[in-house]
Amino acid sequence: GENVEQHPSTLSVQEGDSAVIKCTYSDSASNYFPWYKQELGKGPQLIIDIRSNVGEKKDQRIAVTLNKTAKHFSLHITETQPEDSAVYFCAASIRGKSTFGDGTTLTVKP
Amino acid sequence: DTAVSQTPKYLVTQMGNDKSIKCEQNLGHDTMYWYKQDSKKFLKIMFSYNNKELIINETVPNRFSPKSPDKAHLNLHINSLELGDSAVYFCASSHVYGGSYEQYFGPGTRLTVT
């Protein structure tokens, strides 16, 4: 089955700095790679996703890159703000089944 | 106008009891899921139903039984609860066969077994 590794497990940055979270996956058949943000006491919420036929996608301060050959994808958050503090999950999906990484706790210090 | 709702939000019960968690989605999605999130925040899929049919059944004790009365509802029944079942359980839905794989999660049910 699919195996997703996510690093780092915790990340602390100063407000205004950039944050990068990286994931690798094992199943080359995976074709959909979402990123979720989970705030305390809430369910995960999709913030950005990318399909296997695209190498990069950007939405305001967040961007995701995908390297299919190396089987890794990354989340980039620029100009971080305190409200970006949360747990972030990557996932690799095939036919609607998602395997999640173990999460990254991002803390943005004012 | 909640998209994915779960009840109850909190559930405290004793070992050996049987309990159910209910989930409803009003998004018209064809696929629903149950996830378990443990104390370390790891998120693991348990089950998935598409149009009331079970399509994903991960390695979950058979004390856990999902039931989908229609494609808008997916309930989770747990028999003979154990301490290790304590976790947050999330329901989610997506429109897989419509080509959109984005999953919408419910607010979670925090289950505490004492």
Short mmCIF file of C-alpha atoms in Angstrom, two decimals:
data_model
loop_
_atom_site.label_atom_id
_atom_site.label_comp_id
_atom_site.label_asym_id
_atom_site.label_seq_id
_atom_site.Cartn_x
_atom_site.Cartn_y
_atom_site.Cartn_z
CA GLY A 1 0.00 0.00 0.00
CA GLU A 2 0.85 3.67 -0.14
CA ASN A 3 3.29 5.10 2.42
CA VAL A 4 3.61 8.84 2.96
CA GLU A 5 6.41 10.41 4.96
CA GLN A 6 6.18 14.02 6.08
CA HIS A 7 8.91 16.29 7.46
CA PRO A 8 9.46 18.10 9.69
CA SER A 9 7.09 17.04 12.46
CA THR A 10 7.35 20.48 14.05
CA LEU A 11 8.29 23.81 12.53
CA SER A 12 8.63 27.17 14.23
CA VAL A 13 9.11 30.37 12.23
CA GLN A 14 8.99 34.09 12.81
CA GLU A 15 6.07 36.01 11.41
CA GLY A 16 6.86 37.06 7.87
CA ASP A 17 9.27 34.19 7.22
CA SER A 18 8.58 31.33 4.83
CA ALA A 19 7.71 27.78 5.85
CA VAL A 20 8.34 24.64 3.84
CA ILE A 21 6.92 21.18 4.55
CA LYS A 22 8.01 18.16 2.52
CA CYS A 23 6.40 14.81 1.79
CA THR A 24 7.43 11.70 -0.06
CA TYR A 25 5.19 8.90 -1.28
CA SER A 26 5.82 5.35 -2.41
CA ASP A 27 3.08 4.39 -4.88
CA SER A 28 3.72 5.82 -8.33
CA ALA A 29 0.02 5.28 -9.14
CA SER A 30 -1.01 8.05 -6.74
CA ASN A 31 -2.36 10.93 -8.79
CA TYR A 32 -3.79 13.48 -6.40
CA PHE A 33 -1.90 15.29 -3.64
CA PRO A 34 -3.89 17.48 -1.26
CA TRP A 35 -2.69 19.52 1.70
CA TYR A 36 -4.92 20.01 4.72
CA LYS A 37 -4.77 22.48 7.58
CA GLN A 38 -6.16 21.42 10.92
CA GLU A 39 -6.81 24.04 13.57
CA LEU A 40 -7.25 23.09 17.20
CA GLY A 41 -10.54 21.32 17.83
CA LYS A 42 -11.57 21.27 14.17
CA GLY A 43 -11.51 18.87 11.27
CA PRO A 44 -8.84 19.10 8.55
CA GLN A 45 -9.60 21.59 5.78
CA LEU A 46 -8.17 21.51 2.29
CA ILE A 47 -5.91 24.47 1.56
CA ILE A 48 -4.39 23.48 -1.77
CA ASP A 49 -4.08 20.41 -3.95
CA ILE A 50 -2.21 19.29 -7.04
CA ARG A 51 -2.77 16.56 -9.58
CA SER A 52 -0.07 14.38 -11.04
CA ASN A 53 -0.14 16.12 -14.42
CA VAL A 54 0.89 19.45 -12.87
CA GLY A 55 4.28 20.40 -11.44
CA GLU A 56 3.40 23.49 -9.46
CA LYS A 57 0.35 25.35 -8.21
CA LYS A 58 0.05 28.61 -6.34
CA ASP A 59 -2.75 30.28 -4.44
CA GLN A 60 -1.81 33.62 -2.90
CA ARG A 61 0.70 32.90 -0.14
CA ILE A 62 0.69 29.13 -0.50
CA ALA A 63 2.18 26.99 -3.23
CA VAL A 64 2.70 23.30 -3.82
CA THR A 65 5.30 21.62 -6.00
CA LEU A 66 5.30 18.02 -7.21
CA ASN A 67 8.20 15.95 -8.51
CA LYS A 68 6.67 12.74 -9.85
CA THR A 69 10.00 11.19 -10.75
CA ALA A 70 11.34 11.58 -7.24
CA LYS A 71 7.91 10.99 -5.70
CA HIS A 72 7.97 14.01 -3.49
CA PHE A 73 5.86 17.12 -3.06
CA SER A 74 6.18 20.19 -0.92
CA LEU A 75 4.06 22.95 0.60
CA HIS A 76 5.44 26.47 0.68
CA ILE A 77 3.90 29.23 2.76
CA THR A 78 5.31 32.71 2.30
CA GLU A 79 4.90 35.76 4.55
CA THR A 80 3.65 33.59 7.40
CA GLN A 81 1.14 35.03 9.85
CA PRO A 82 0.18 33.89 13.36
CA GLU A 83 -3.12 32.55 12.00
CA ASP A 84 -1.12 30.10 9.87
CA SER A 85 -0.26 28.26 13.10
CA ALA A 86 -1.89 24.83 12.86
CA VAL A 87 -1.18 21.19 12.01
CA TYR A 88 -0.64 20.58 8.31
CA PHE A 89 -1.15 17.22 6.63
CA CYS A 90 -0.08 16.10 3.21
CA ALA A 91 -1.76 13.17 1.51
CA ALA A 92 -1.28 10.99 -1.55
CA SER A 93 -4.45 9.70 -3.16
CA ILE A 94 -5.46 7.14 -5.71
CA ARG A 95 -9.06 6.60 -6.80
CA GLY A 96 -10.35 8.56 -3.84
CA LYS A 97 -8.36 6.75 -1.17
CA SER A 98 -6.00 9.11 0.67
CA THR A 99 -3.00 8.14 2.74
CA PHE A 100 -1.98 10.93 5.07
CA GLY A 101 1.42 11.98 6.34
CA ASP A 102 1.92 12.19 10.08
CA GLY A 103 1.41 15.96 10.17
CA THR A 104 3.55 19.03 10.81
CA THR A 105 2.80 21.37 13.68
CA LEU A 106 3.58 24.87 12.43
CA THR A 107 4.01 27.66 14.94
CA VAL A 108 4.33 31.22 13.70
CA LYS A 109 5.75 33.51 16.35
CA PRO A 110 4.64 37.15 16.29
CA ASP B 1 -25.88 24.89 6.19
CA THR B 2 -23.17 22.64 7.64
CA ALA B 3 -21.56 20.55 4.91
CA VAL B 4 -20.51 17.50 6.96
CA SER B 5 -21.98 17.09 10.41
CA GLN B 6 -21.31 14.53 13.12
CA THR B 7 -23.09 13.68 16.33
CA PRO B 8 -22.22 13.60 19.09
CA LYS B 9 -19.24 15.95 19.36
CA TYR B 10 -18.11 14.36 22.61
CA LEU B 11 -18.71 10.82 23.80
CA VAL B 12 -17.53 9.51 27.15
CA THR B 13 -18.29 5.91 27.95
CA GLN B 14 -17.02 2.90 29.84
CA MET B 15 -15.14 -0.10 28.58
CA GLY B 16 -17.36 -2.83 27.23
CA ASN B 17 -20.18 -0.51 26.14
CA ASP B 18 -21.52 -0.21 22.60
CA LYS B 19 -21.82 3.23 21.01
CA SER B 20 -22.64 4.84 17.68
CA ILE B 21 -21.48 7.98 15.92
CA LYS B 22 -23.60 9.49 13.17
CA CYS B 23 -22.49 11.43 10.12
CA GLU B 24 -24.45 13.31 7.48
CA GLN B 25 -23.32 15.29 4.45
CA ASN B 26 -25.48 17.68 2.44
CA LEU B 27 -23.01 18.19 -0.40
CA GLY B 28 -24.43 15.56 -2.73
CA HIS B 29 -21.16 13.64 -2.61
CA ASP B 30 -20.98 10.01 -3.63
CA THR B 31 -18.28 8.84 -1.22
CA MET B 32 -18.00 9.00 2.56
CA TYR B 33 -15.18 8.05 4.92
CA TRP B 34 -14.38 7.39 8.54
CA TYR B 35 -10.96 8.37 9.89
CA LYS B 36 -9.41 7.85 13.31
CA GLN B 37 -7.05 10.46 14.72
CA ASP B 38 -5.07 9.29 17.73
CA SER B 39 -3.45 11.29 20.50
CA LYS B 40 -0.37 11.88 18.32
CA LYS B 41 -2.61 13.46 15.67
CA PHE B 42 -1.98 10.64 13.18
CA LEU B 43 -4.90 10.43 10.75
CA LYS B 44 -5.76 6.93 9.53
CA ILE B 45 -8.53 5.89 7.19
CA MET B 46 -10.86 3.21 8.52
CA PHE B 47 -13.67 2.82 6.00
CA SER B 48 -15.02 4.29 2.81
CA TYR B 49 -18.44 3.93 1.24
CA ASN B 50 -19.47 4.86 -2.27
CA ASN B 51 -23.23 5.07 -2.91
CA LYS B 52 -23.88 2.87 0.14
CA GLU B 53 -21.31 0.25 -0.89
CA LEU B 54 -18.22 -0.48 1.17
CA ILE B 55 -15.15 0.17 -0.97
CA ILE B 56 -12.36 0.61 1.57
CA ASN B 57 -12.02 -1.45 4.72
CA GLU B 58 -8.65 -1.03 6.34
CA THR B 59 -7.33 -3.24 9.08
CA VAL B 60 -9.89 -2.34 11.69
CA PRO B 61 -11.19 -4.65 14.45
CA ASN B 62 -14.54 -6.16 13.54
CA ARG B 63 -15.94 -4.46 16.64
CA PHE B 64 -16.22 -1.46 14.32
CA SER B 65 -19.12 -1.68 11.88
CA PRO B 66 -20.01 1.11 9.47
CA LYS B 67 -23.54 1.45 8.16
CA SER B 68 -24.69 3.58 5.26
CA PRO B 69 -28.49 3.83 5.06
CA ASP B 70 -28.21 6.18 2.08
CA LYS B 71 -25.43 8.03 0.32
CA ALA B 72 -25.81 11.10 2.55
CA HIS B 73 -25.29 9.20 5.80
CA LEU B 74 -22.51 7.02 7.17
CA ASN B 75 -22.73 5.85 10.76
CA LEU B 76 -20.11 4.08 12.83
CA HIS B 77 -21.08 1.54 15.45
CA ILE B 78 -18.50 0.29 17.92
CA ASN B 79 -19.07 -2.78 20.06
CA SER B 80 -17.31 -3.72 23.29
CA LEU B 81 -15.37 -0.48 23.55
CA GLU B 82 -11.76 -0.67 24.68
CA LEU B 83 -9.42 1.94 26.17
CA GLY B 84 -7.44 2.00 22.92
CA ASP B 85 -10.51 3.17 21.02
CA SER B 86 -10.19 6.58 22.64
CA ALA B 87 -9.51 9.01 19.80
CA VAL B 88 -11.12 11.63 17.63
CA TYR B 89 -13.17 10.14 14.82
CA PHE B 90 -13.70 12.18 11.68
CA CYS B 91 -16.23 11.65 8.97
CA ALA B 92 -15.47 13.02 5.51
CA SER B 93 -17.05 13.06 2.09
CA SER B 94 -15.95 13.63 -1.49
CA HIS B 95 -17.25 13.41 -5.04
CA VAL B 96 -14.84 10.75 -6.28
CA TYR B 97 -16.74 9.59 -9.31
CA GLY B 98 -17.29 13.17 -10.33
CA GLY B 99 -13.51 13.50 -10.60
CA SER B 100 -13.10 15.76 -7.58
CA TYR B 101 -11.12 14.11 -4.85
CA GLU B 102 -11.23 16.93 -2.32
CA GLN B 103 -12.43 15.59 1.00
CA TYR B 104 -14.61 17.65 3.28
CA PHE B 105 -14.23 16.74 6.93
CA GLY B 106 -16.73 16.94 9.74
CA PRO B 107 -15.87 18.59 13.07
CA GLY B 108 -14.96 15.27 14.69
CA THR B 109 -16.26 13.19 17.59
CA ARG B 110 -13.96 12.91 20.57
CA LEU B 111 -14.47 9.46 22.07
CA THR B 112 -13.13 8.82 25.55
CA VAL B 113 -13.31 5.29 26.93
CA THR B 114 -12.78 4.97 30.68
#
